[in-house]
Tab-separated table of C-alpha atoms in Angstrom:
chain	number	residue	atom	x	y	z
A	1	MET	CA	-32.637	48.331	-0.703
A	2	VAL	CA	-30.029	47.453	1.958
A	3	VAL	CA	-32.134	44.446	2.993
A	4	VAL	CA	-32.181	43.156	-0.602
A	5	ILE	CA	-28.372	43.461	-0.839
A	6	ILE	CA	-27.918	41.623	2.455
A	7	ILE	CA	-30.289	38.864	1.327
A	8	ALA	CA	-28.405	38.597	-1.989
A	9	ILE	CA	-25.075	38.309	-0.152
A	10	VAL	CA	-26.444	35.642	2.215
A	11	VAL	CA	-27.885	33.642	-0.699
A	12	ALA	CA	-24.568	33.930	-2.570
A	13	LEU	CA	-22.655	32.699	0.484
A	14	ILE	CA	-25.038	29.762	0.882
A	15	ILE	CA	-24.616	28.810	-2.787
A	16	ILE	CA	-20.821	29.120	-2.568
A	17	GLY	CA	-20.858	27.024	0.609
A	18	ARG	CA	-22.912	24.321	-1.074
A	19	LEU	CA	-20.668	24.297	-4.137
A	20	THR	CA	-17.604	24.027	-1.904
A	21	ASP	CA	-19.204	21.196	0.081
A	22	GLN	CA	-20.126	19.457	-3.156
A	23	LYS	CA	-16.570	19.872	-4.493
A	24	GLU	CA	-15.136	18.464	-1.241
A	25	LYS	CA	-17.587	15.558	-1.404
A	26	VAL	CA	-16.478	14.766	-4.967
A	27	TYR	CA	-12.845	14.927	-3.817
A	28	ARG	CA	-13.572	12.637	-0.825
A	29	ASP	CA	-15.494	10.203	-3.032
A	30	GLU	CA	-12.665	10.196	-5.585
A	31	TYR	CA	-10.126	9.615	-2.789
A	32	ARG	CA	-12.161	6.697	-1.426
A	33	LYS	CA	-12.501	5.282	-4.944
A	34	ASN	CA	-8.733	5.515	-5.490
A	35	LYS	CA	-8.053	3.990	-2.082
A	36	ARG	CA	-10.397	1.102	-2.885
A	37	GLN	CA	-8.662	0.543	-6.207
A	38	LEU	CA	-5.358	0.141	-4.400
A	39	ARG	CA	-6.727	-2.609	-2.228
A	40	VAL	CA	-7.391	-6.148	-3.288
A	41	ALA	CA	-9.061	-9.012	-1.471
A	42	LEU	CA	-6.423	-11.493	-0.378
A	43	SER	CA	-7.034	-14.980	0.965
A	44	ARG	CA	-5.524	-15.837	4.339
A	45	GLN	CA	-2.668	-17.685	2.616
A	46	GLU	CA	-1.995	-14.638	0.427
A	47	GLN	CA	-2.086	-12.406	3.503
A	48	LEU	CA	0.438	-14.656	5.238
A	49	ALA	CA	2.653	-14.605	2.145
A	50	THR	CA	2.360	-10.812	2.011
A	51	LEU	CA	3.394	-10.484	5.652
A	52	TYR	CA	6.251	-12.915	5.010
A	53	PHE	CA	7.579	-10.764	2.160
A	54	MET	CA	7.149	-7.580	4.179
A	55	TYR	CA	9.002	-9.169	7.108
A	56	ARG	CA	11.708	-10.375	4.763
A	57	MET	CA	12.053	-6.907	3.236
A	58	ALA	CA	12.259	-5.272	6.657
A	59	SER	CA	15.004	-7.602	7.827
A	60	VAL	CA	17.000	-8.152	4.615
A	61	ASP	CA	19.391	-5.297	5.422
A	62	GLY	CA	20.148	-6.795	8.837
A	63	GLU	CA	18.142	-4.185	10.723
A	64	PHE	CA	14.427	-4.218	11.555
A	65	ALA	CA	14.009	-0.467	12.186
A	66	ASP	CA	11.225	0.965	14.354
A	67	LEU	CA	9.453	2.456	11.323
A	68	GLU	CA	9.554	-0.948	9.638
A	69	LYS	CA	8.170	-2.608	12.774
A	70	HIS	CA	5.384	-0.048	12.855
A	71	ALA	CA	4.458	-0.617	9.174
A	72	TYR	CA	4.616	-4.399	9.601
A	73	THR	CA	2.441	-4.320	12.725
A	74	LYS	CA	-0.044	-2.033	10.973
A	75	MET	CA	-0.353	-4.521	8.111
A	76	CYS	CA	-0.824	-7.362	10.596
A	77	VAL	CA	-3.693	-5.380	12.138
A	78	GLU	CA	-5.122	-4.702	8.663
A	79	PHE	CA	-5.155	-8.445	7.970
A	80	ALA	CA	-6.295	-9.323	11.511
A	81	ILE	CA	-3.260	-11.568	11.941
A	82	ALA	CA	-1.193	-11.257	15.117
A	83	PRO	CA	2.525	-10.624	14.504
A	84	ASN	CA	3.236	-13.756	16.553
A	85	ASP	CA	0.558	-15.901	14.844
A	86	ALA	CA	1.772	-19.512	14.723
A	87	GLU	CA	0.992	-19.922	11.029
A	88	LEU	CA	2.796	-16.664	10.209
A	89	MET	CA	5.813	-17.762	12.243
A	90	THR	CA	5.834	-21.020	10.284
A	91	PHE	CA	5.842	-19.076	7.006
A	92	ILE	CA	8.723	-16.931	8.219
A	93	THR	CA	10.844	-19.847	9.433
A	94	MET	CA	10.222	-22.037	6.366
A	95	GLY	CA	11.575	-19.532	3.863
A	96	ASP	CA	10.638	-18.529	0.329
A	97	VAL	CA	9.231	-21.713	-1.205
A	98	ILE	CA	5.590	-21.567	-0.087
A	99	PRO	CA	5.185	-17.763	-0.146
A	100	LEU	CA	6.683	-17.643	-3.651
A	101	GLN	CA	4.334	-20.386	-4.827
A	102	ILE	CA	1.371	-18.493	-3.388
A	103	LEU	CA	2.536	-15.305	-5.093
A	104	ARG	CA	3.066	-17.120	-8.428
A	105	ASN	CA	-0.499	-18.453	-8.267
A	106	ALA	CA	-2.004	-15.088	-7.328
A	107	GLY	CA	-3.614	-12.919	-9.978
A	108	THR	CA	-1.807	-9.978	-11.540
A	109	LYS	CA	-3.520	-7.370	-9.340
A	110	LYS	CA	-2.635	-9.320	-6.219
A	111	GLN	CA	0.976	-9.700	-7.328
A	112	ASP	CA	1.157	-5.967	-8.026
A	113	TYR	CA	-0.365	-5.192	-4.631
A	114	ILE	CA	2.028	-7.456	-2.750
A	115	LEU	CA	5.079	-6.180	-4.625
A	116	GLY	CA	3.852	-2.633	-3.959
A	117	LEU	CA	3.721	-3.380	-0.235
A	118	MET	CA	7.268	-4.721	-0.434
A	119	ILE	CA	8.370	-1.477	-2.096
A	120	ILE	CA	6.602	0.549	0.581
A	121	MET	CA	8.333	-1.520	3.262
A	122	MET	CA	11.651	-0.866	1.508
A	123	MET	CA	11.033	2.896	1.620
A	124	VAL	CA	9.514	3.195	5.089
A	125	ASP	CA	12.810	3.650	6.941
A	126	HIS	CA	13.943	6.293	4.416
A	127	LYS	CA	16.948	4.177	3.420
A	128	ILE	CA	17.069	2.039	0.303
A	129	GLU	CA	19.748	-0.609	0.537
A	130	ASP	CA	21.171	-2.734	-2.291
A	131	ALA	CA	19.936	-5.867	-0.526
A	132	GLU	CA	16.387	-4.491	-0.580
A	133	LEU	CA	16.541	-3.671	-4.288
A	134	THR	CA	17.952	-7.130	-4.946
A	135	LEU	CA	15.093	-8.736	-3.002
A	136	ILE	CA	12.514	-6.814	-5.070
A	137	GLY	CA	14.238	-7.834	-8.307
A	138	GLU	CA	14.655	-11.485	-7.336
A	139	THR	CA	11.093	-11.818	-6.097
A	140	ALA	CA	9.711	-10.256	-9.281
A	141	PHE	CA	11.910	-12.507	-11.423
A	142	LYS	CA	10.911	-15.662	-9.530
A	143	ILE	CA	7.212	-15.005	-10.103
A	144	GLY	CA	7.720	-14.093	-13.762
A	145	MET	CA	7.085	-10.369	-13.445
A	146	SER	CA	8.662	-8.183	-16.126
A	147	ARG	CA	10.970	-5.273	-15.345
A	148	GLU	CA	8.470	-2.930	-16.973
A	149	ARG	CA	5.745	-4.085	-14.621
A	150	VAL	CA	8.015	-3.649	-11.610
A	151	ARG	CA	8.871	-0.155	-12.851
A	152	GLU	CA	5.159	0.684	-13.265
A	153	ILE	CA	4.403	-0.464	-9.730
A	154	SER	CA	7.382	1.495	-8.381
A	155	ASP	CA	6.252	4.606	-10.261
A	156	GLN	CA	2.734	4.271	-8.824
A	157	ILE	CA	4.125	3.919	-5.299
A	158	MET	CA	6.407	6.945	-5.800
A	159	GLU	CA	3.471	8.982	-7.144
A	160	MET	CA	1.315	8.037	-4.137
A	161	TYR	CA	4.205	8.920	-1.834
A	162	ALA	CA	4.682	12.306	-3.501
A	163	GLN	CA	0.946	13.039	-3.223
A	164	SER	CA	0.936	12.097	0.453
A	165	CYS	CA	3.750	14.593	1.132
A	166	GLN	CA	1.814	17.510	-0.346
């Protein structure tokens, strides 16, 4: 009788373990799916424009903080573009014209992604300056993005941030 109870307990623990593993697998798969949905495939020109806007956001308040440098460098690594890449330096020194044109020509998802990265760069140093908010607003306006769309992107970024803090 004791042997049967022990076997029943062991079987129950195995089943619970498998259900837990399965639940964790579903969670991991869902996380990967969500992470993939946040990413878009950018051309090299779009990547350079993205890095330009991130650089611009990081330096618009007159200070390129260590956290901003870290986020910028991480994005450079993600795109496999060196922070001192000659083409990137050209983008940065030439100003808004070409990056804005690239962003205007990009699809909606790409525009949302790039603006989202700008918002993340704005938040990374834990200080939101008026100049940074102005840059977001002006960039969105120049590419024809509505305020509602900017608000939706901001809300998504804030939601992701809140989830990452849990």
